[in-house]
């Protein structure tokens, strides 16, 4: 048999990685500075550069925006994903890409009530602020802080069940589908000497390039599918022999993303120095249609159509795109079954924005949703037998 394991951010918390609330706090209150490369780094930086003052303005904008969101939010306190989504809406509107006339009165009132956010900063030259500048740098800032917050080579903790499954000779193919950007799974697989295929196959100096054809047709026993991208994925620009520009996705093998070189010693052009991972809420639906992420989504759709069991842990059921895949799949065949690991399912139901809430009881009654009220970190294969769940039954 084959098994799909879908993992969300909850599985990373036992290893010491920050949760959504902590990352939101880092974004709003930790000290960062804007570097001359237009990305953001921890600390105040050089006092004469103005990078800290510019970042403080971005944080003030996000804090004020958060207050507005929370005042009109009926589903609890907002987090950095919500902030990213709203900033994305403002930025796209300011560019005229996705004009939204409904937000025009909000933007007008917001500027009138918070005029200090739009004042020019005069440090190391002048920097003027309008909605386009504020939202653009807010998006970059959020990405950089998420990147910084998750960039730990922590010891993976709480994956005994996962390792048991991956080493079992009863599973022909394991599809590890994760929404996480961190590198815990890569560290875990390396520690246990478990080879895997994540689509990045061609090594050239300091990078490993993504091969879409090999990824699509892979028959590897362990396939790692990072639907939302990863902390070590970047975009590099190059030119072929005809002078045609190409944009390639690659994993970096060193910590200096700006100075990666190929086998010939040539410097590779990193397009923006920001890892390729998705942040936000509803904006991800559009991001899924982008060429690279569409490949990942198509892979997920394909393996769902070919398999009948999905083991889920650490997922809050708030990704609309992923939910649509799962809801369509669960109804497509009688044998399709979700095995859900969650210590407090009622809490999950209360916090989820998905239609799972309405179909939860019916799915349980029909046997298409098998609930195990434990976290992944509390389980191994023997535990699953104790709750009378035969994971490897046909």
XYZ file of C-alpha atoms in Angstrom:
394
model
C 0.000 0.000 0.000
C 0.890 3.670 -0.295
C 0.300 6.368 2.311
C -0.057 10.143 2.139
C 0.941 12.008 5.301
C -0.174 15.643 5.445
C 1.598 17.765 8.053
C 0.935 21.299 9.292
C 2.858 23.675 11.536
C 1.654 21.981 14.731
C 4.116 19.111 14.257
C 7.079 21.525 14.450
C 6.216 22.997 17.846
C 7.636 20.106 19.985
C 11.006 20.747 18.310
C 11.016 24.318 19.625
C 10.008 26.189 16.507
C 7.731 29.195 17.092
C 3.999 29.020 16.544
C 1.930 31.532 14.565
C 1.391 33.797 17.580
C 5.105 33.971 18.394
C 6.055 34.759 14.795
C 3.416 37.513 14.766
C 4.977 38.994 17.904
C 8.421 38.857 16.302
C 7.111 40.758 13.290
C 5.454 43.465 15.346
C 7.949 43.993 18.152
C 11.436 42.574 17.475
C 14.229 44.820 16.223
C 15.082 44.503 12.538
C 16.660 46.766 9.956
C 16.287 47.178 6.226
C 19.543 46.361 4.448
C 20.750 47.970 1.226
C 19.746 44.734 -0.567
C 16.105 45.630 0.289
C 15.646 42.675 2.628
C 15.479 42.748 6.422
C 17.905 41.459 9.056
C 17.765 41.026 12.834
C 19.015 43.950 14.961
C 19.169 47.710 14.515
C 21.969 47.675 11.949
C 24.194 50.691 11.367
C 22.722 53.776 12.990
C 23.466 56.082 10.037
C 21.821 53.924 7.380
C 18.206 54.601 8.325
C 17.390 50.914 7.984
C 16.059 50.643 11.531
C 13.923 53.789 11.235
C 12.399 52.535 7.995
C 11.639 49.162 9.552
C 10.065 50.808 12.597
C 7.712 52.632 10.239
C 6.754 49.330 8.601
C 6.085 47.814 12.029
C 3.958 50.813 13.068
C 1.948 50.374 9.882
C 1.418 46.667 10.609
C 0.478 47.306 14.252
C -2.112 49.891 13.223
C -3.406 47.634 10.465
C -3.748 44.779 12.948
C -5.910 46.923 15.231
C -8.226 47.648 12.310
C -8.420 43.978 11.357
C -9.113 42.851 14.923
C -11.811 45.491 15.365
C -13.693 44.021 12.404
C -12.813 40.359 12.836
C -15.390 37.955 14.226
C -13.049 34.962 14.187
C -10.494 35.825 16.836
C -7.276 37.781 16.893
C -5.456 38.228 13.598
C -1.938 36.922 12.966
C 0.861 37.498 10.481
C -0.903 35.418 7.823
C -3.895 37.790 7.994
C -1.585 40.817 7.900
C 0.167 39.482 4.830
C -3.138 38.898 3.067
C -4.393 42.436 3.774
C -1.060 43.983 2.737
C -1.187 41.923 -0.442
C -4.677 43.261 -1.156
C -3.518 46.851 -0.618
C -0.396 46.375 -2.726
C -2.197 44.763 -5.662
C -4.839 47.503 -5.522
C -2.154 50.224 -5.483
C -0.603 48.693 -8.613
C -3.957 48.413 -10.364
C -3.481 44.639 -10.723
C -6.574 43.685 -8.710
C -8.546 46.835 -8.125
C -10.960 46.583 -5.223
C -13.299 49.588 -5.006
C -14.650 48.359 -1.669
C -11.369 49.108 0.107
C -11.093 52.678 -1.200
C -13.139 54.219 1.672
C -11.116 52.182 4.184
C -7.801 53.372 2.733
C -8.975 56.974 2.732
C -10.113 56.861 6.374
C -7.011 54.915 7.448
C -4.691 57.545 5.974
C -6.659 60.420 7.495
C -6.577 58.815 10.937
C -2.915 57.767 10.747
C -1.219 60.523 8.761
C 2.065 60.060 10.676
C 2.583 56.721 8.932
C 2.867 58.509 5.597
C 5.407 61.147 6.644
C 8.774 61.168 4.850
C 11.772 59.756 6.725
C 14.979 61.800 6.310
C 17.807 59.440 7.224
C 20.562 58.592 4.723
C 18.464 60.278 2.048
C 14.714 60.677 1.999
C 12.167 57.894 1.821
C 8.580 58.812 1.080
C 5.701 56.553 2.090
C 2.450 55.845 0.340
C 0.301 52.725 0.315
C 2.353 51.113 -2.423
C 5.638 51.567 -0.546
C 4.204 50.631 2.865
C 2.460 47.498 1.640
C 5.343 46.418 -0.623
C 7.946 46.554 2.129
C 5.522 45.070 4.643
C 5.211 41.977 2.453
C 8.991 41.642 2.200
C 9.417 42.324 5.916
C 6.896 39.652 6.946
C 8.601 37.100 4.673
C 12.027 37.931 6.091
C 10.918 37.689 9.728
C 9.132 34.379 9.117
C 12.322 33.152 7.462
C 14.453 34.334 10.373
C 12.042 32.953 12.985
C 12.036 29.464 11.455
C 15.738 29.281 10.576
C 16.869 26.885 13.269
C 18.556 23.547 12.748
C 16.733 22.191 15.780
C 16.734 18.551 16.729
C 13.478 17.081 15.352
C 11.334 15.921 18.272
C 8.091 13.942 18.223
C 8.410 12.058 14.935
C 8.642 8.466 16.195
C 5.417 7.454 14.431
C 6.518 9.062 11.188
C 9.873 7.262 11.230
C 8.116 3.958 12.012
C 5.912 4.460 8.964
C 8.756 5.494 6.673
C 10.816 2.458 7.671
C 7.945 -0.005 7.427
C 8.218 -2.555 4.652
C 4.423 -2.562 4.390
C 4.417 0.830 2.651
C 5.596 0.874 -0.950
C 5.538 4.641 -1.342
C 5.366 7.365 1.294
C 4.161 10.782 0.186
C 5.150 13.385 2.784
C 3.038 16.441 2.043
C 3.832 19.404 4.276
C 2.600 22.988 4.489
C 5.645 23.943 6.571
C 8.600 26.005 5.360
C 11.037 24.830 8.016
C 13.683 22.176 7.407
C 12.817 19.746 10.203
C 11.721 16.981 7.852
C 14.901 17.265 5.797
C 16.991 17.091 8.983
C 14.946 14.108 10.218
C 15.295 12.163 6.976
C 19.030 12.808 6.864
C 19.491 11.701 10.479
C 17.764 8.395 9.800
C 19.546 7.941 6.465
C 16.271 7.834 4.570
C 16.757 8.989 0.967
C 13.922 11.041 -0.496
C 12.910 12.917 -3.622
C 11.702 16.517 -3.348
C 12.159 17.402 -7.023
C 15.559 19.062 -6.574
C 17.916 16.688 -8.315
C 20.543 18.455 -10.429
C 23.522 19.755 -8.423
C 25.534 22.567 -9.993
C 28.122 24.032 -7.651
C 26.385 25.701 -4.719
C 22.812 24.922 -5.785
C 20.502 22.003 -6.599
C 18.038 22.771 -9.372
C 14.413 21.682 -9.477
C 13.551 19.197 -12.244
C 9.821 19.308 -12.900
C 9.801 16.294 -15.224
C 11.661 14.052 -12.781
C 9.454 15.262 -9.918
C 6.264 14.522 -11.813
C 7.275 10.978 -12.746
C 9.131 10.058 -9.543
C 8.660 6.535 -8.188
C 10.879 7.094 -5.163
C 9.840 5.309 -1.949
C 9.796 8.614 -0.021
C 8.612 11.743 -1.808
C 8.635 15.079 -0.002
C 6.120 17.606 -1.328
C 6.386 21.065 0.269
C 3.194 22.672 -1.018
C 3.976 26.118 0.398
C 7.672 26.210 -0.449
C 10.752 26.145 1.750
C 13.297 28.302 3.539
C 16.095 27.117 1.267
C 14.392 27.550 -2.122
C 15.382 30.569 -4.214
C 14.944 31.881 -7.746
C 18.037 32.219 -9.904
C 18.324 33.909 -13.270
C 20.522 32.662 -16.112
C 20.873 32.877 -19.894
C 21.124 30.014 -22.360
C 23.440 29.896 -25.376
C 20.885 31.868 -27.408
C 20.791 34.690 -24.876
C 17.328 33.775 -23.653
C 16.762 34.498 -19.995
C 15.638 31.609 -17.801
C 14.393 31.623 -14.214
C 15.203 28.460 -12.294
C 14.251 27.319 -8.809
C 17.067 25.876 -6.738
C 18.035 24.898 -3.212
C 21.160 26.555 -1.884
C 23.953 24.481 -0.374
C 25.643 27.357 1.458
C 24.484 30.162 3.739
C 25.446 32.994 1.377
C 22.514 33.152 -0.991
C 23.935 36.166 -2.840
C 27.224 34.472 -3.789
C 26.301 31.002 -5.027
C 28.430 29.772 -7.923
C 28.025 27.014 -10.487
C 30.503 24.239 -11.267
C 32.433 26.618 -13.538
C 32.887 29.133 -10.743
C 30.459 31.609 -12.290
C 28.394 33.736 -9.925
C 24.688 32.926 -10.062
C 22.146 35.728 -10.048
C 19.724 35.432 -7.120
C 16.681 37.435 -8.208
C 15.617 38.887 -4.868
C 17.350 36.971 -2.078
C 14.042 35.943 -0.491
C 13.158 32.242 -0.097
C 10.264 30.877 -2.116
C 7.501 30.087 0.362
C 3.877 31.167 0.553
C 2.477 33.381 3.290
C -1.034 34.730 3.790
C -4.551 33.351 3.633
C -6.846 33.687 0.623
C -4.083 35.115 -1.561
C -2.552 31.622 -1.660
C -5.300 30.546 -4.045
C -3.842 32.849 -6.686
C -0.284 31.862 -5.779
C -1.182 28.221 -6.403
C -1.746 29.093 -10.066
C 1.842 30.324 -10.506
C 3.907 27.960 -12.610
C 6.162 26.561 -9.884
C 3.505 26.141 -7.183
C 1.085 24.751 -9.739
C 3.520 21.857 -10.280
C 3.380 21.097 -6.544
C -0.401 21.356 -6.470
C -0.753 19.095 -9.492
C 1.475 16.525 -7.802
C -0.707 16.629 -4.688
C -3.857 16.238 -6.769
C -2.351 13.301 -8.658
C -1.260 11.331 -5.598
C -4.644 11.918 -3.953
C -6.400 10.442 -6.975
C -4.210 7.329 -6.808
C -4.365 6.605 -3.069
C -7.037 5.952 -0.467
C -5.527 6.974 2.900
C -4.333 10.330 4.218
C -2.831 10.654 7.683
C -3.140 14.270 8.919
C -1.441 15.960 11.858
C -0.653 19.545 12.870
C -2.976 21.037 10.279
C -5.535 23.666 11.314
C -7.782 23.107 8.269
C -7.602 26.769 7.226
C -6.022 26.497 3.784
C -8.865 26.845 1.293
C -6.968 25.265 -1.585
C -5.846 22.205 0.387
C -9.329 21.778 1.837
C -10.897 21.776 -1.621
C -8.538 19.001 -2.688
C -9.363 16.948 0.413
C -13.139 17.444 0.258
C -13.249 16.505 -3.396
C -11.080 13.445 -2.761
C -12.925 12.148 0.320
C -16.191 11.922 -1.651
C -14.688 10.491 -4.833
C -14.336 6.868 -3.638
C -15.979 4.893 -0.805
C -12.628 3.624 0.488
C -10.998 7.049 0.797
C -10.244 7.693 4.470
C -8.727 10.483 6.556
C -6.855 9.471 9.716
C -6.780 12.605 11.861
C -4.378 12.929 14.807
C -5.467 15.665 17.208
C -5.533 15.700 20.999
C -8.435 18.156 21.179
C -10.726 17.780 18.141
C -13.342 20.136 19.586
C -10.715 22.871 19.719
C -9.890 22.127 16.100
C -13.522 22.443 15.123
C -13.853 25.725 17.021
C -10.790 27.323 15.408
C -11.094 25.984 11.877
C -12.649 28.137 9.169
C -13.191 25.152 6.935
C -16.275 23.187 5.933
C -14.811 20.327 7.973
C -16.803 21.745 10.875
C -20.069 20.947 9.140
C -19.083 17.526 7.855
C -17.070 16.355 10.863
C -19.737 14.200 12.544
C -21.047 12.742 9.305
C -17.540 11.759 8.174
C -16.868 10.108 11.546
C -20.159 8.212 11.444
C -19.471 6.908 7.947
C -15.962 5.769 8.919
C -14.325 8.063 6.373
C -12.797 10.138 9.191
C -10.923 8.133 11.815
C -10.100 10.288 14.809
C -7.121 9.541 17.062
C -7.155 11.931 20.027
C -3.389 12.202 20.374
C -0.670 14.362 18.871
C 1.783 12.915 16.387
C 4.547 13.343 18.978
C 2.671 11.042 21.402
C 2.332 8.126 19.025
C 4.132 5.196 17.444
C 2.747 2.282 15.434
C 2.053 0.265 18.560
C -0.097 3.117 19.904
C -2.182 3.023 16.758
C -2.749 -0.698 17.262
C -3.819 0.072 20.845
C -6.604 2.308 19.520
C -7.618 -0.527 17.149
C -6.475 1.311 14.047
C -4.780 -0.857 11.463
C -3.023 1.760 9.381
C -1.888 -0.728 6.798
C -5.176 -2.453 6.106
C -6.181 -2.448 2.451
